[in-house]
PDB file of C-alpha atoms in Angstrom:
ATOM      1  CA  ILE A   1      23.792   1.247  11.889  1.00 63.00           C
ATOM      2  CA  THR A   2      22.115  -0.002   8.734  1.00 63.00           C
ATOM      3  CA  TYR A   3      22.273   1.965   5.497  1.00 63.00           C
ATOM      4  CA  THR A   4      20.523   1.134   2.210  1.00 57.00           C
ATOM      5  CA  PRO A   5      22.071   2.751  -0.759  1.00 60.00           C
ATOM      6  CA  ARG A   6      19.664   4.274  -3.439  1.00 57.00           C
ATOM      7  CA  GLU A   7      22.225   4.893  -6.137  1.00 61.00           C
ATOM      8  CA  ARG A   8      25.508   3.679  -7.297  1.00 64.00           C
ATOM      9  CA  GLY A   9      28.722   5.664  -6.878  1.00 73.00           C
ATOM     10  CA  ARG A  10      31.520   6.774  -4.722  1.00 76.00           C
ATOM     11  CA  GLY A  11      30.897   8.111  -1.155  1.00 76.00           C
ATOM     12  CA  THR A  12      32.423   8.316   2.333  1.00 79.00           C
ATOM     13  CA  TYR A  13      31.422   7.457   5.665  1.00 81.00           C
ATOM     14  CA  LYS A  14      32.633   9.016   8.919  1.00 87.00           C
ATOM     15  CA  VAL A  15      32.571   7.730  12.519  1.00 89.00           C
ATOM     16  CA  VAL A  16      32.973   9.943  15.488  1.00 91.00           C
ATOM     17  CA  VAL A  17      33.258   8.701  18.984  1.00 92.00           C
ATOM     18  CA  ASP A  18      32.798  11.101  21.916  1.00 92.00           C
ATOM     19  CA  PRO A  19      32.134  14.139  19.584  1.00 90.00           C
ATOM     20  CA  LYS A  20      31.770  16.515  22.616  1.00 90.00           C
ATOM     21  CA  ASN A  21      34.740  15.206  24.466  1.00 89.00           C
ATOM     22  CA  TRP A  22      32.868  14.301  27.546  1.00 92.00           C
ATOM     23  CA  ILE A  23      35.171  11.381  28.240  1.00 92.00           C
ATOM     24  CA  ASP A  24      38.672  12.324  29.460  1.00 91.00           C
ATOM     25  CA  GLU A  25      40.973  10.259  27.277  1.00 91.00           C
ATOM     26  CA  SER A  26      44.729   9.938  26.996  1.00 92.00           C
ATOM     27  CA  ASN A  27      44.486  10.356  23.219  1.00 91.00           C
ATOM     28  CA  GLU A  28      41.676  12.706  22.047  1.00 88.00           C
ATOM     29  CA  GLY A  29      43.101  12.561  18.384  1.00 88.00           C
ATOM     30  CA  ASN A  30      41.838   9.123  17.525  1.00 91.00           C
ATOM     31  CA  ASN A  31      38.109   9.685  17.968  1.00 91.00           C
ATOM     32  CA  GLU A  32      37.289  10.336  14.316  1.00 92.00           C
ATOM     33  CA  VAL A  33      37.766   8.065  11.198  1.00 91.00           C
ATOM     34  CA  GLU A  34      36.740   8.744   7.645  1.00 90.00           C
ATOM     35  CA  LYS A  35      36.823   6.064   4.858  1.00 88.00           C
ATOM     36  CA  GLY A  36      35.925   6.115   1.216  1.00 85.00           C
ATOM     37  CA  LEU A  37      33.825   3.387  -0.321  1.00 81.00           C
ATOM     38  CA  PHE A  38      32.075   2.422  -3.539  1.00 78.00           C
ATOM     39  CA  ILE A  39      28.428   1.626  -3.578  1.00 73.00           C
ATOM     40  CA  ASP A  40      27.340  -0.875  -6.071  1.00 69.00           C
ATOM     41  CA  ALA A  41      23.558  -0.733  -6.170  1.00 65.00           C
ATOM     42  CA  PRO A  42      21.522  -3.541  -7.619  1.00 66.00           C
ATOM     43  CA  LYS A  43      21.264  -3.439 -11.369  1.00 76.00           C
ATOM     44  CA  HIS A  44      17.723  -3.175 -12.641  1.00 84.00           C
ATOM     45  CA  ASP A  45      16.325  -2.984 -16.220  1.00 90.00           C
ATOM     46  CA  VAL A  46      12.742  -2.109 -17.200  1.00 92.00           C
ATOM     47  CA  SER A  47      11.610  -2.603 -20.713  1.00 93.00           C
ATOM     48  CA  SER A  48       8.392  -3.121 -22.857  1.00 92.00           C
ATOM     49  CA  HIS A  49       7.037  -5.424 -25.449  1.00 81.00           C
ATOM     50  CA  GLY A  50       5.911  -2.405 -27.419  1.00 82.00           C
ATOM     51  CA  ILE A  51       2.861  -0.215 -27.925  1.00 90.00           C
ATOM     52  CA  HIS A  52      -0.517  -1.030 -29.479  1.00 88.00           C
ATOM     53  CA  VAL A  53      -3.372   1.239 -30.549  1.00 89.00           C
ATOM     54  CA  SER A  54      -6.722  -0.425 -31.137  1.00 86.00           C
ATOM     55  CA  GLY A  55     -10.285   0.665 -31.638  1.00 79.00           C
ATOM     56  CA  ARG A  56     -13.501  -0.655 -30.180  1.00 67.00           C
ATOM     57  CA  THR A  57     -15.262  -1.779 -33.383  1.00 62.00           C
ATOM     58  CA  PRO A  58     -14.338  -4.623 -35.852  1.00 58.00           C
ATOM     59  CA  GLN A  59     -13.859  -1.845 -38.485  1.00 60.00           C
ATOM     60  CA  ASP A  60     -10.880  -0.529 -36.432  1.00 60.00           C
ATOM     61  CA  ARG A  61      -7.735  -2.571 -37.260  1.00 65.00           C
ATOM     62  CA  LEU A  62      -4.708  -2.767 -34.842  1.00 70.00           C
ATOM     63  CA  ASN A  63      -2.791   0.445 -35.143  1.00 77.00           C
ATOM     64  CA  SER A  64      -5.473   2.154 -37.174  1.00 82.00           C
ATOM     65  CA  ILE A  65      -8.585   3.770 -35.893  1.00 89.00           C
ATOM     66  CA  LYS A  66     -11.464   6.055 -37.109  1.00 89.00           C
ATOM     67  CA  VAL A  67     -11.265   9.732 -36.238  1.00 93.00           C
ATOM     68  CA  ASN A  68     -13.343  10.896 -33.147  1.00 94.00           C
ATOM     69  CA  ARG A  69     -13.498   7.383 -31.758  1.00 89.00           C
ATOM     70  CA  THR A  70     -12.188   6.305 -28.400  1.00 90.00           C
ATOM     71  CA  GLY A  71      -9.584   3.533 -28.676  1.00 89.00           C
ATOM     72  CA  THR A  72      -7.252   1.887 -26.352  1.00 90.00           C
ATOM     73  CA  ILE A  73      -3.483   2.427 -26.140  1.00 92.00           C
ATOM     74  CA  SER A  74      -1.761  -0.462 -24.324  1.00 92.00           C
ATOM     75  CA  PHE A  75       1.747  -1.751 -23.602  1.00 94.00           C
ATOM     76  CA  ASN A  76       3.567  -4.086 -21.168  1.00 93.00           C
ATOM     77  CA  LEU A  77       6.019  -2.940 -18.527  1.00 93.00           C
ATOM     78  CA  ARG A  78       8.613  -5.574 -17.809  1.00 93.00           C
ATOM     79  CA  ASN A  79      11.180  -5.896 -15.044  1.00 92.00           C
ATOM     80  CA  ILE A  80      13.730  -8.019 -17.042  1.00 92.00           C
ATOM     81  CA  THR A  81      16.116  -8.755 -14.138  1.00 89.00           C
ATOM     82  CA  ASN A  82      16.036 -11.002 -11.176  1.00 88.00           C
ATOM     83  CA  HIS A  83      15.884  -8.027  -8.738  1.00 85.00           C
ATOM     84  CA  GLU A  84      12.571  -6.673  -7.230  1.00 86.00           C
ATOM     85  CA  LEU A  85      11.641  -3.065  -8.024  1.00 84.00           C
ATOM     86  CA  ARG A  86      10.410  -1.395  -4.803  1.00 79.00           C
ATOM     87  CA  ASN A  87      10.676   2.054  -3.166  1.00 68.00           C
ATOM     88  CA  LEU A  88      11.265   3.654  -6.415  1.00 68.00           C
ATOM     89  CA  ARG A  89       8.739   6.473  -6.304  1.00 69.00           C
ATOM     90  CA  ASN A  90      10.531   8.686  -8.950  1.00 77.00           C
ATOM     91  CA  VAL A  91      10.951   5.939 -11.554  1.00 87.00           C
ATOM     92  CA  GLU A  92       8.112   6.502 -14.058  1.00 92.00           C
ATOM     93  CA  PHE A  93       6.881   6.073 -17.579  1.00 94.00           C
ATOM     94  CA  LYS A  94       5.500   8.777 -20.002  1.00 96.00           C
ATOM     95  CA  LEU A  95       3.382   8.209 -23.114  1.00 95.00           C
ATOM     96  CA  MET A  96       3.294  10.953 -25.829  1.00 96.00           C
ATOM     97  CA  ILE A  97       1.620  11.255 -29.318  1.00 95.00           C
ATOM     98  CA  GLY A  98       3.726  13.722 -31.150  1.00 92.00           C
ATOM     99  CA  ASP A  99       4.313  16.609 -28.691  1.00 93.00           C
ATOM    100  CA  GLU A 100       1.081  15.809 -26.739  1.00 95.00           C
ATOM    101  CA  TYR A 101       1.501  14.239 -23.359  1.00 96.00           C
ATOM    102  CA  ILE A 102      -1.173  11.480 -23.095  1.00 94.00           C
ATOM    103  CA  PHE A 103      -0.438   9.986 -19.551  1.00 94.00           C
ATOM    104  CA  GLY A 104       2.260   8.600 -17.279  1.00 95.00           C
ATOM    105  CA  GLY A 105       2.924   7.355 -13.816  1.00 92.00           C
ATOM    106  CA  PRO A 106       5.197   5.301 -11.569  1.00 90.00           C
ATOM    107  CA  ILE A 107       6.679   2.027 -12.737  1.00 88.00           C
ATOM    108  CA  GLY A 108       7.310   0.117  -9.382  1.00 77.00           C
ATOM    109  CA  PRO A 109       6.839  -1.942  -7.486  1.00 88.00           C
ATOM    110  CA  MET A 110       7.415  -5.038  -9.605  1.00 90.00           C
ATOM    111  CA  GLY A 111       8.756  -8.513  -8.674  1.00 91.00           C
ATOM    112  CA  PRO A 112      11.694 -10.135 -10.427  1.00 92.00           C
ATOM    113  CA  ARG A 113      10.837 -10.945 -14.089  1.00 93.00           C
ATOM    114  CA  ASP A 114       7.434  -9.372 -13.549  1.00 94.00           C
ATOM    115  CA  THR A 115       5.193  -8.016 -16.479  1.00 94.00           C
ATOM    116  CA  ARG A 116       2.353  -5.615 -16.109  1.00 92.00           C
ATOM    117  CA  LEU A 117      -0.211  -4.539 -18.741  1.00 93.00           C
ATOM    118  CA  VAL A 118      -0.888  -0.892 -18.808  1.00 93.00           C
ATOM    119  CA  PHE A 119      -3.746   0.585 -20.867  1.00 91.00           C
ATOM    120  CA  ARG A 120      -5.626   3.783 -21.335  1.00 93.00           C
ATOM    121  CA  GLN A 121      -8.652   4.937 -23.328  1.00 93.00           C
ATOM    122  CA  HIS A 122      -8.116   7.855 -25.638  1.00 94.00           C
ATOM    123  CA  LYS A 123     -10.221   9.840 -28.086  1.00 94.00           C
ATOM    124  CA  PHE A 124      -8.372  10.245 -31.383  1.00 93.00           C
ATOM    125  CA  THR A 125      -9.352  13.627 -33.007  1.00 94.00           C
ATOM    126  CA  LYS A 126      -6.765  14.288 -35.682  1.00 94.00           C
ATOM    127  CA  VAL A 127      -6.736  12.471 -39.047  1.00 96.00           C
ATOM    128  CA  GLY A 128      -3.290  11.392 -40.316  1.00 95.00           C
ATOM    129  CA  THR A 129      -0.383   9.173 -39.537  1.00 95.00           C
ATOM    130  CA  HIS A 130       0.912   9.646 -35.951  1.00 95.00           C
ATOM    131  CA  THR A 131       3.786   8.356 -33.804  1.00 95.00           C
ATOM    132  CA  ILE A 132       3.110   7.320 -30.371  1.00 95.00           C
ATOM    133  CA  LYS A 133       6.131   7.056 -27.982  1.00 96.00           C
ATOM    134  CA  LEU A 134       6.629   5.263 -24.669  1.00 96.00           C
ATOM    135  CA  PHE A 135       9.488   6.581 -22.328  1.00 96.00           C
ATOM    136  CA  LEU A 136      10.514   4.382 -19.497  1.00 94.00           C
ATOM    137  CA  ASP A 137      12.479   6.144 -16.766  1.00 93.00           C
ATOM    138  CA  PRO A 138      12.700   9.438 -18.692  1.00 93.00           C
ATOM    139  CA  LYS A 139      14.408  11.265 -15.705  1.00 89.00           C
ATOM    140  CA  ASP A 140      17.038   8.375 -15.653  1.00 87.00           C
ATOM    141  CA  ALA A 141      16.353   7.754 -11.878  1.00 83.00           C
ATOM    142  CA  LEU A 142      17.076   4.029 -12.110  1.00 84.00           C
ATOM    143  CA  TYR A 143      20.473   2.560 -12.440  1.00 79.00           C
ATOM    144  CA  GLU A 144      19.952   0.031 -15.330  1.00 86.00           C
ATOM    145  CA  THR A 145      21.935  -2.665 -17.005  1.00 85.00           C
ATOM    146  CA  ASN A 146      20.740  -1.352 -20.296  1.00 89.00           C
ATOM    147  CA  GLU A 147      19.786   2.239 -20.679  1.00 89.00           C
ATOM    148  CA  ASP A 148      19.202   1.752 -24.515  1.00 91.00           C
ATOM    149  CA  ASN A 149      15.795  -0.026 -24.189  1.00 93.00           C
ATOM    150  CA  ASN A 150      13.768   2.733 -22.656  1.00 94.00           C
ATOM    151  CA  VAL A 151      12.144   4.367 -25.661  1.00 95.00           C
ATOM    152  CA  PHE A 152       9.634   2.568 -27.886  1.00 95.00           C
ATOM    153  CA  SER A 153       7.580   4.030 -30.810  1.00 94.00           C
ATOM    154  CA  ARG A 154       4.858   2.955 -33.151  1.00 92.00           C
ATOM    155  CA  ARG A 155       3.145   4.665 -36.055  1.00 92.00           C
ATOM    156  CA  PHE A 156      -0.585   4.426 -36.437  1.00 92.00           C
ATOM    157  CA  ARG A 157      -3.247   5.996 -38.498  1.00 91.00           C
ATOM    158  CA  VAL A 158      -6.432   7.845 -37.748  1.00 92.00           C
ATOM    159  CA  THR A 159      -8.772   7.698 -40.741  1.00 90.00           C
ATOM    160  CA  ARG A 160     -12.178   9.200 -41.649  1.00 90.00           C
TER     161      ARG A 160
END
């Protein structure tokens, strides 16, 4: 029997031999054993270098863009441990500007110490100073060595 744990924690396993008592035995009371165990899943950690907002023209500076223009939102996803990220369908990222959901998706798979650039085009329609936030693993589905490096934010301006 092979079992691959998906999360860390306490559990039990149970082994039953001859569950329907088809074998005539001298001792029927020793066919079942239950044991406790502690599962220590691999420790991962995802992080980012930060978020950038940039326009398409030389007049647009980094983290400042003209209203009603389409610009690029970009960030790096990093696996900062020596463990591979795979089979983690529910580990995702989410990008928000204020209360507005911009986009998101799955983080994995990623190799050990791997970095991936993520970018998205977005049309900026509201003048003012805004805060863009990147949430890594917002559902806390990944057991991480550092849970405090999963939110990044940056202020940027949309001007006339």
